[in-house]
XYZ file of N, CA and C in Angstrom:
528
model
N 105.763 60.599 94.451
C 106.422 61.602 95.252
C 106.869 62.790 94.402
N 107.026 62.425 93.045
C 107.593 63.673 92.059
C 106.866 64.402 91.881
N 105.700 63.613 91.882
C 104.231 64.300 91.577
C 103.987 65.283 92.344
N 104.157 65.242 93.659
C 103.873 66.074 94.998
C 104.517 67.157 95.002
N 106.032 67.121 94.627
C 106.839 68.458 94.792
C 106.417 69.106 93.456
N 106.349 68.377 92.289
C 105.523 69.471 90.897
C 104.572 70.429 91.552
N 103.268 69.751 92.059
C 102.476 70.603 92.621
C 102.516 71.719 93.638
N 103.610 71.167 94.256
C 104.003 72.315 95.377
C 104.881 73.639 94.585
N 105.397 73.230 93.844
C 106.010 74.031 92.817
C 105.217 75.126 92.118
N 104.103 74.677 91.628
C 103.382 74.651 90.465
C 102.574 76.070 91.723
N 102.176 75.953 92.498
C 101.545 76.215 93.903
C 102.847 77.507 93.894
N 103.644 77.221 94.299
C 104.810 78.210 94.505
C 104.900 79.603 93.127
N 104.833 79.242 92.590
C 105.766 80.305 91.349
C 104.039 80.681 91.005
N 102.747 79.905 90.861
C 101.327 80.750 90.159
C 101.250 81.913 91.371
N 101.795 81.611 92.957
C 101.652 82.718 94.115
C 102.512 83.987 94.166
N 103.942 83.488 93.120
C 104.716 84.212 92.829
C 104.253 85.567 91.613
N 103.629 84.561 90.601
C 103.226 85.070 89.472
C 102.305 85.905 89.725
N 101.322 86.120 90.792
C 100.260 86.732 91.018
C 100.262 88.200 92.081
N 101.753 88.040 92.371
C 101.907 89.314 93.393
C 101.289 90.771 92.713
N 100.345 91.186 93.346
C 99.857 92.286 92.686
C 100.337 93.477 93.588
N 100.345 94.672 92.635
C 100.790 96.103 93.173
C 99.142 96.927 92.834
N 98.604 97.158 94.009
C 97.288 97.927 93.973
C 97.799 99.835 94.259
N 98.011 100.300 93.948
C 98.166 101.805 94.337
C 97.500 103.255 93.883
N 96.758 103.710 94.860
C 95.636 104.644 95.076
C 96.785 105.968 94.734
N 96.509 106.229 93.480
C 96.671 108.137 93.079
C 95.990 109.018 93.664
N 95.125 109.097 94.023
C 94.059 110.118 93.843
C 92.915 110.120 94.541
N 92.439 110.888 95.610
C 91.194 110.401 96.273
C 90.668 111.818 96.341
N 89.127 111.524 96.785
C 88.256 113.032 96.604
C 86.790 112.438 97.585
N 86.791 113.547 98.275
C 85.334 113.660 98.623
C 84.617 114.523 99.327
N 83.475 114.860 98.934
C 82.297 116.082 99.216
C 81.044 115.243 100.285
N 80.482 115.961 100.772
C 79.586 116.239 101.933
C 78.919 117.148 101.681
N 77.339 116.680 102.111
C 76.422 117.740 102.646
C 76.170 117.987 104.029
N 76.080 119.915 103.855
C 76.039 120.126 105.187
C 74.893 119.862 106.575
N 74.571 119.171 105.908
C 72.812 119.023 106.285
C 73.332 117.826 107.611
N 74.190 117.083 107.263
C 74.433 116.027 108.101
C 75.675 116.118 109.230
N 76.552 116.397 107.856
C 78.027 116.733 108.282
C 79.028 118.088 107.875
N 79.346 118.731 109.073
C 79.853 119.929 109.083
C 81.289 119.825 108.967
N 82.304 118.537 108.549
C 83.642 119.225 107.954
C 83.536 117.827 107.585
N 84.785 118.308 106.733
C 85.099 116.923 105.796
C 86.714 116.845 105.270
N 87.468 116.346 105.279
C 88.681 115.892 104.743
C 89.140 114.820 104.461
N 90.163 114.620 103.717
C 90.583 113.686 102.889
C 91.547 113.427 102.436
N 92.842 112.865 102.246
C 94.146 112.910 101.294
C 94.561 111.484 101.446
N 95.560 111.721 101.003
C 96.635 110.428 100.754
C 97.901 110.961 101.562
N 98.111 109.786 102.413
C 99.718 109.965 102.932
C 100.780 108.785 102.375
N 101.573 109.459 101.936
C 102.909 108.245 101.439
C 103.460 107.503 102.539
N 103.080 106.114 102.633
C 103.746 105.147 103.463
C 104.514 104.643 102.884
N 104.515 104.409 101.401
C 105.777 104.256 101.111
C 105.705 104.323 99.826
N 106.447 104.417 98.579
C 106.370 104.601 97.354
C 104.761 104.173 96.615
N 105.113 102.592 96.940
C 104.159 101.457 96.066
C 102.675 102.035 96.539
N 102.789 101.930 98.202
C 101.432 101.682 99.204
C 101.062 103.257 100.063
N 100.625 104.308 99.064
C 99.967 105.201 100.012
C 98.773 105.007 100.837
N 98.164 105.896 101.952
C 97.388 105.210 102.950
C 96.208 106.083 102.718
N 95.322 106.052 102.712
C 94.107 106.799 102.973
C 93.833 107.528 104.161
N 93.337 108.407 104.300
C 93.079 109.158 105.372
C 91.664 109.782 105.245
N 90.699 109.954 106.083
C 89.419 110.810 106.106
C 89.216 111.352 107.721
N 88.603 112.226 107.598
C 87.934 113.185 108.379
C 86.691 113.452 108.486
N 85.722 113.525 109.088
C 84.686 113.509 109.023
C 84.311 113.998 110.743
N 83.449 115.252 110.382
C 82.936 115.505 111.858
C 80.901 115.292 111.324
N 80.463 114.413 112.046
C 78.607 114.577 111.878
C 77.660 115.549 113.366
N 76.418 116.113 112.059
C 76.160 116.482 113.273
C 74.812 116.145 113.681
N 74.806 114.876 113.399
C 73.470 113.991 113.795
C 73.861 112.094 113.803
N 73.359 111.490 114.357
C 73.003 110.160 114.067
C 72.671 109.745 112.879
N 73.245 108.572 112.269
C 72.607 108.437 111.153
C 72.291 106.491 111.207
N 71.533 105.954 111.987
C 71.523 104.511 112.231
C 70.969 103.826 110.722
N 70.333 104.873 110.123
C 69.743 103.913 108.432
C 70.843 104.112 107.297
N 71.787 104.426 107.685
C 72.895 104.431 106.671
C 73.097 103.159 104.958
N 72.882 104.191 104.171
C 72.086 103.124 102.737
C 73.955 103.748 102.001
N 74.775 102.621 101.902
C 75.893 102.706 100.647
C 75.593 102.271 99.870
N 76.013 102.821 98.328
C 76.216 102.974 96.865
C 77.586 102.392 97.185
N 78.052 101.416 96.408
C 79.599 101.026 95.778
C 79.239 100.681 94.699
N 80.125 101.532 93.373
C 80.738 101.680 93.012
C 82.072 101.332 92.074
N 82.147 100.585 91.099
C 83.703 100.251 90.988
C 83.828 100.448 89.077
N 84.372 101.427 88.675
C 85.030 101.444 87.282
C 85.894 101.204 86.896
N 86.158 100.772 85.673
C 87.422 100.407 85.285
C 88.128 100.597 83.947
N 89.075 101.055 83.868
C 89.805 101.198 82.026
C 91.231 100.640 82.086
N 91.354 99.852 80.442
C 92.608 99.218 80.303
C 93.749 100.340 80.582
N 93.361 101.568 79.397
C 94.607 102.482 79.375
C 94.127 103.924 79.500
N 95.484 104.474 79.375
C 94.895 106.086 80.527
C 93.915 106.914 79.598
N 94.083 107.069 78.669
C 93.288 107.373 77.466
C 92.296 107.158 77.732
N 91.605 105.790 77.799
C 90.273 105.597 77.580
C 89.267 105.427 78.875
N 87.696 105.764 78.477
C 87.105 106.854 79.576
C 87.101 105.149 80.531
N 86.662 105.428 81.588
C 86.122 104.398 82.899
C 84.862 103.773 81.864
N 84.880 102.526 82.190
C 83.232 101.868 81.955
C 83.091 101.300 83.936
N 81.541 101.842 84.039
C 80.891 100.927 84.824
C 81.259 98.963 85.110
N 81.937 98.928 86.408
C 81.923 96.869 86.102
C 80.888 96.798 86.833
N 80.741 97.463 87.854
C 79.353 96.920 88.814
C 79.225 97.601 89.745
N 78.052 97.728 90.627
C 77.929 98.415 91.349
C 76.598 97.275 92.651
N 77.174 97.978 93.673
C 76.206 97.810 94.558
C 74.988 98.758 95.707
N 73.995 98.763 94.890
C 72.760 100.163 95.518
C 72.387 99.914 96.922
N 72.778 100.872 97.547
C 71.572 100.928 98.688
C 71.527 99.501 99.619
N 73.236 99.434 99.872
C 73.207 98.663 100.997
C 73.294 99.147 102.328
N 72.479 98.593 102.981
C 72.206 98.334 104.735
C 73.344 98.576 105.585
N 74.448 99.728 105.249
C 75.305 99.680 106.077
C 75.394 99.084 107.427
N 74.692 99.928 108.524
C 74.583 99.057 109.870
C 74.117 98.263 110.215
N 72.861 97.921 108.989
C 72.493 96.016 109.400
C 73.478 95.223 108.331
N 74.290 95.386 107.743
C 75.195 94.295 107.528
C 76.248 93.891 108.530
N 76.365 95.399 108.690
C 77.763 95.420 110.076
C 77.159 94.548 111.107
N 76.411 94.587 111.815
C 76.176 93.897 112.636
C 75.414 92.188 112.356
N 74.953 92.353 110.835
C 74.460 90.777 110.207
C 75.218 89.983 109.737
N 74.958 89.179 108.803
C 75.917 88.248 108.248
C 75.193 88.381 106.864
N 75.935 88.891 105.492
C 75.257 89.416 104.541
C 75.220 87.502 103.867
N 74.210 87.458 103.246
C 74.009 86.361 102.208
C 75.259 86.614 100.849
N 75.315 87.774 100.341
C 76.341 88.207 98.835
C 77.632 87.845 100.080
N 78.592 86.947 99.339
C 79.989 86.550 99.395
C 80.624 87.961 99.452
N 80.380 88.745 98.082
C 80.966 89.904 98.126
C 81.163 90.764 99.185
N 80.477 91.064 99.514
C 80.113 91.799 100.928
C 80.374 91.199 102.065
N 79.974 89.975 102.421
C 79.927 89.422 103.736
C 82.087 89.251 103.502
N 82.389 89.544 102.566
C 84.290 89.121 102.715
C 84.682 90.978 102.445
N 83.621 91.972 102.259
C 84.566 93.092 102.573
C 84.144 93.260 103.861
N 82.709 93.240 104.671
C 83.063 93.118 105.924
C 83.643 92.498 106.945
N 84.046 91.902 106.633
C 85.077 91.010 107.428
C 86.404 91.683 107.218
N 86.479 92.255 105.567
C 88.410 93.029 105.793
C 87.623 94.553 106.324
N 86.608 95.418 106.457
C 87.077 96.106 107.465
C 86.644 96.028 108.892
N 86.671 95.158 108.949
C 86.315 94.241 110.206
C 88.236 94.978 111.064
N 89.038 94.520 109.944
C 90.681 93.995 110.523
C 90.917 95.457 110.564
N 89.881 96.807 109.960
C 90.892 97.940 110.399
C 90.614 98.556 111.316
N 90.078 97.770 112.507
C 89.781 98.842 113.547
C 88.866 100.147 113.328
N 88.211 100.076 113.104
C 87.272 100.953 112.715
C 85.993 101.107 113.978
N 85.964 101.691 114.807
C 84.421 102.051 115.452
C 83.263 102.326 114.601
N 82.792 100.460 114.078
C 81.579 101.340 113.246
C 80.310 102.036 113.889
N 79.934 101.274 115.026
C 79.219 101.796 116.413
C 79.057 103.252 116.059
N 79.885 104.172 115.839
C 80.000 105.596 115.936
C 79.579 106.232 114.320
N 79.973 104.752 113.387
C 79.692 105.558 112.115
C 77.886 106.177 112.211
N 77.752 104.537 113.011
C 75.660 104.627 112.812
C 75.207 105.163 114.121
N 75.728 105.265 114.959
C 74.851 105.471 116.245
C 76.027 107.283 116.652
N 76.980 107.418 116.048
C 77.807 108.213 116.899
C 77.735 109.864 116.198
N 77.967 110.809 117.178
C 77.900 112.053 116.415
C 79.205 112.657 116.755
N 79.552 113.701 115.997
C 81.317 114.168 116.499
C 81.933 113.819 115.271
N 83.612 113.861 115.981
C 84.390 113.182 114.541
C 84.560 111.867 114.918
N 84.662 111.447 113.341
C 85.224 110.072 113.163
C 86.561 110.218 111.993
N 87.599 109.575 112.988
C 88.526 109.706 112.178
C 89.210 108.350 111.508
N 89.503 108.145 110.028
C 89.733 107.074 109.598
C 91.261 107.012 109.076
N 92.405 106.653 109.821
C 94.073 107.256 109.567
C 94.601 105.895 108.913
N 95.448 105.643 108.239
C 96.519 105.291 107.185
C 95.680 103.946 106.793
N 94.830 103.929 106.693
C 93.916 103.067 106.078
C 94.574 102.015 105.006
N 95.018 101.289 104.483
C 95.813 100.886 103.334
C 94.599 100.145 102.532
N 94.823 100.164 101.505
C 93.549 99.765 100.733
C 94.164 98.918 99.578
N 95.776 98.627 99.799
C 96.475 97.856 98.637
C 96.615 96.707 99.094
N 95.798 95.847 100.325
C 95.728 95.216 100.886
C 94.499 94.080 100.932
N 93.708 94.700 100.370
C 92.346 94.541 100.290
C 92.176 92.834 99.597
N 90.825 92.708 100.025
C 90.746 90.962 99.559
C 90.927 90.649 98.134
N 90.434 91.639 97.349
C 89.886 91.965 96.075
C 90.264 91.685 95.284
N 91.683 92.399 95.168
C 92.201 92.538 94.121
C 92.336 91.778 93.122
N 92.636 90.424 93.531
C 92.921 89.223 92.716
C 91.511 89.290 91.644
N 90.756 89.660 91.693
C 89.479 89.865 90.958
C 89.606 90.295 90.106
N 90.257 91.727 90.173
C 89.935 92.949 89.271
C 91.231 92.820 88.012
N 90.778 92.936 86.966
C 91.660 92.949 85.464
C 93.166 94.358 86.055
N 94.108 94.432 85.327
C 94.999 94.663 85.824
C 94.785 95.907 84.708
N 94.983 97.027 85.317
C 94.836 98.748 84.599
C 94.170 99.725 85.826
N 93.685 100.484 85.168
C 93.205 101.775 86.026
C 91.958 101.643 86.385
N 91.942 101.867 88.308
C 90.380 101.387 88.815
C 89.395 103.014 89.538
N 88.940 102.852 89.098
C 88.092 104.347 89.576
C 86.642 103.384 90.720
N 87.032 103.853 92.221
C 86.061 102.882 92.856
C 85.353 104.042 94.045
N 83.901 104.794 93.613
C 82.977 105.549 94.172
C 82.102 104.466 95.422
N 82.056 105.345 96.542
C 81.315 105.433 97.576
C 80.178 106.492 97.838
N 78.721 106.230 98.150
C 77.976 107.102 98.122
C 77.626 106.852 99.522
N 77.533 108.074 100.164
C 76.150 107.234 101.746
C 75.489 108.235 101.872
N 74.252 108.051 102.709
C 72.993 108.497 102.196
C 71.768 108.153 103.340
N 71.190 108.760 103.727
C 69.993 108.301 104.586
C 68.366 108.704 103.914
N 67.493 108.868 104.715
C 65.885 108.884 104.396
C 66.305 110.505 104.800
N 66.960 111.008 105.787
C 67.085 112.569 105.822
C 67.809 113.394 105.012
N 69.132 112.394 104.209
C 70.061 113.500 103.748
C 70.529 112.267 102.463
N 70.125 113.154 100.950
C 70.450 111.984 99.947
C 72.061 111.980 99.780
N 72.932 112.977 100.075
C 73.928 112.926 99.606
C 74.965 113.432 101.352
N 74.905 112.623 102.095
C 75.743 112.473 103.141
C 77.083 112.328 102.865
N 77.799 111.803 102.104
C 79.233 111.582 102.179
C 79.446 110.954 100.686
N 80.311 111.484 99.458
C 80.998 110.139 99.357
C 82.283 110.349 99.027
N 82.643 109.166 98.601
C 84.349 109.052 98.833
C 84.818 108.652 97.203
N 85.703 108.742 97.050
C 85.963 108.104 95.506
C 87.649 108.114 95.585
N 88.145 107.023 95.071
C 89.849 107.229 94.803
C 90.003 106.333 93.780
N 91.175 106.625 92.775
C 91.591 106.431 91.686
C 92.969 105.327 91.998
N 92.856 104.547 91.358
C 93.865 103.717 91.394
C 94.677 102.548 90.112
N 95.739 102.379 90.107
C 96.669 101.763 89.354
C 96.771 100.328 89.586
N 95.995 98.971 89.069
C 96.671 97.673 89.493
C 97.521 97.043 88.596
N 98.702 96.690 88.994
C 99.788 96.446 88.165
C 99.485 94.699 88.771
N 99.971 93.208 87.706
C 100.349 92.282 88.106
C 101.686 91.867 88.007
């Protein structure tokens, strides 16, 4: 029985030990006009720790073959430049959304933006704006992954009509 509460313990304080602080400084992103005719972007303070993402985006076509680039760099200290950790080319945006991806990786970020309400319907099939509001991204499945310092994490999207459709990039701080 002693045994049992150690572990529950042991269980308790490694969940304690692991509380991570993810927080996005800095976000940026460009568009071609070929696809999409406005574009915006910032950060809103929800609260000190957890700012929210925000995008804007008006298209002025369909884009159902939607191919993402992710992206993810990383450096211990502020000084030193980003190295490449990995990246993922020329994924199937709207056939993952609607598939079940084989990579773990993927098949568990679609599922977290699965939880933000997002009309992806409109990303691939829709023209107009799409608006993406307080997004929180310090929330994310991830984190527990990523080494604890400064994360630089690029988005590219892209079709067979337009190589450089959108991308997104934001800078961020993970503290453990």
């Amino acid at each position: 029985m002693k045994f049992y509460y150690f572990v529950i313990l042991i269980c308790f304080i490694s969940k304690v030990a692991t509380k991570l602080n993810y927080r996005v400084t800095k976000i940026e992103c460009n568009s071609s006009t070929l696809t999409v005719t406005k574009h915006k972007c910032w950060l809103r303070a929800y609260n000190r720790r957890n700012p929210v993402v925000n995008v804007e985006v008006t298209k002025a076509r369909e884009t159902p073959d939607l191919l993402v680039t992710y992206q993810f760099f990383y450096k211990s200290g502020p000084n030193l430049p980003y190295q490449r950790n990995f990246v993922f080319e020329d994924v199937k945006f709207c056939k993952v959304i609607k598939e079940l991806s084989s990579n773990s990786f993927i098949a568990q970020a679609v599922e977290h933006l699965k939880t933000l309400e997002i009309n992806y319907n409109s990303i691939c099939n829709g023209v107009g704006d799409m608006n993406f509001f307080n997004i929180s991204i310090s929330t994310g499945p991830f984190h527990n992954l990523f080494p604890e310092g400064y994360h630089w994490t690029n988005y590219k999207i892209r079709d067979e009509k337009d190589e450089h459709i959108f991308s997104l990039s934001f800078y961020a701080i993970l503290t453990k």
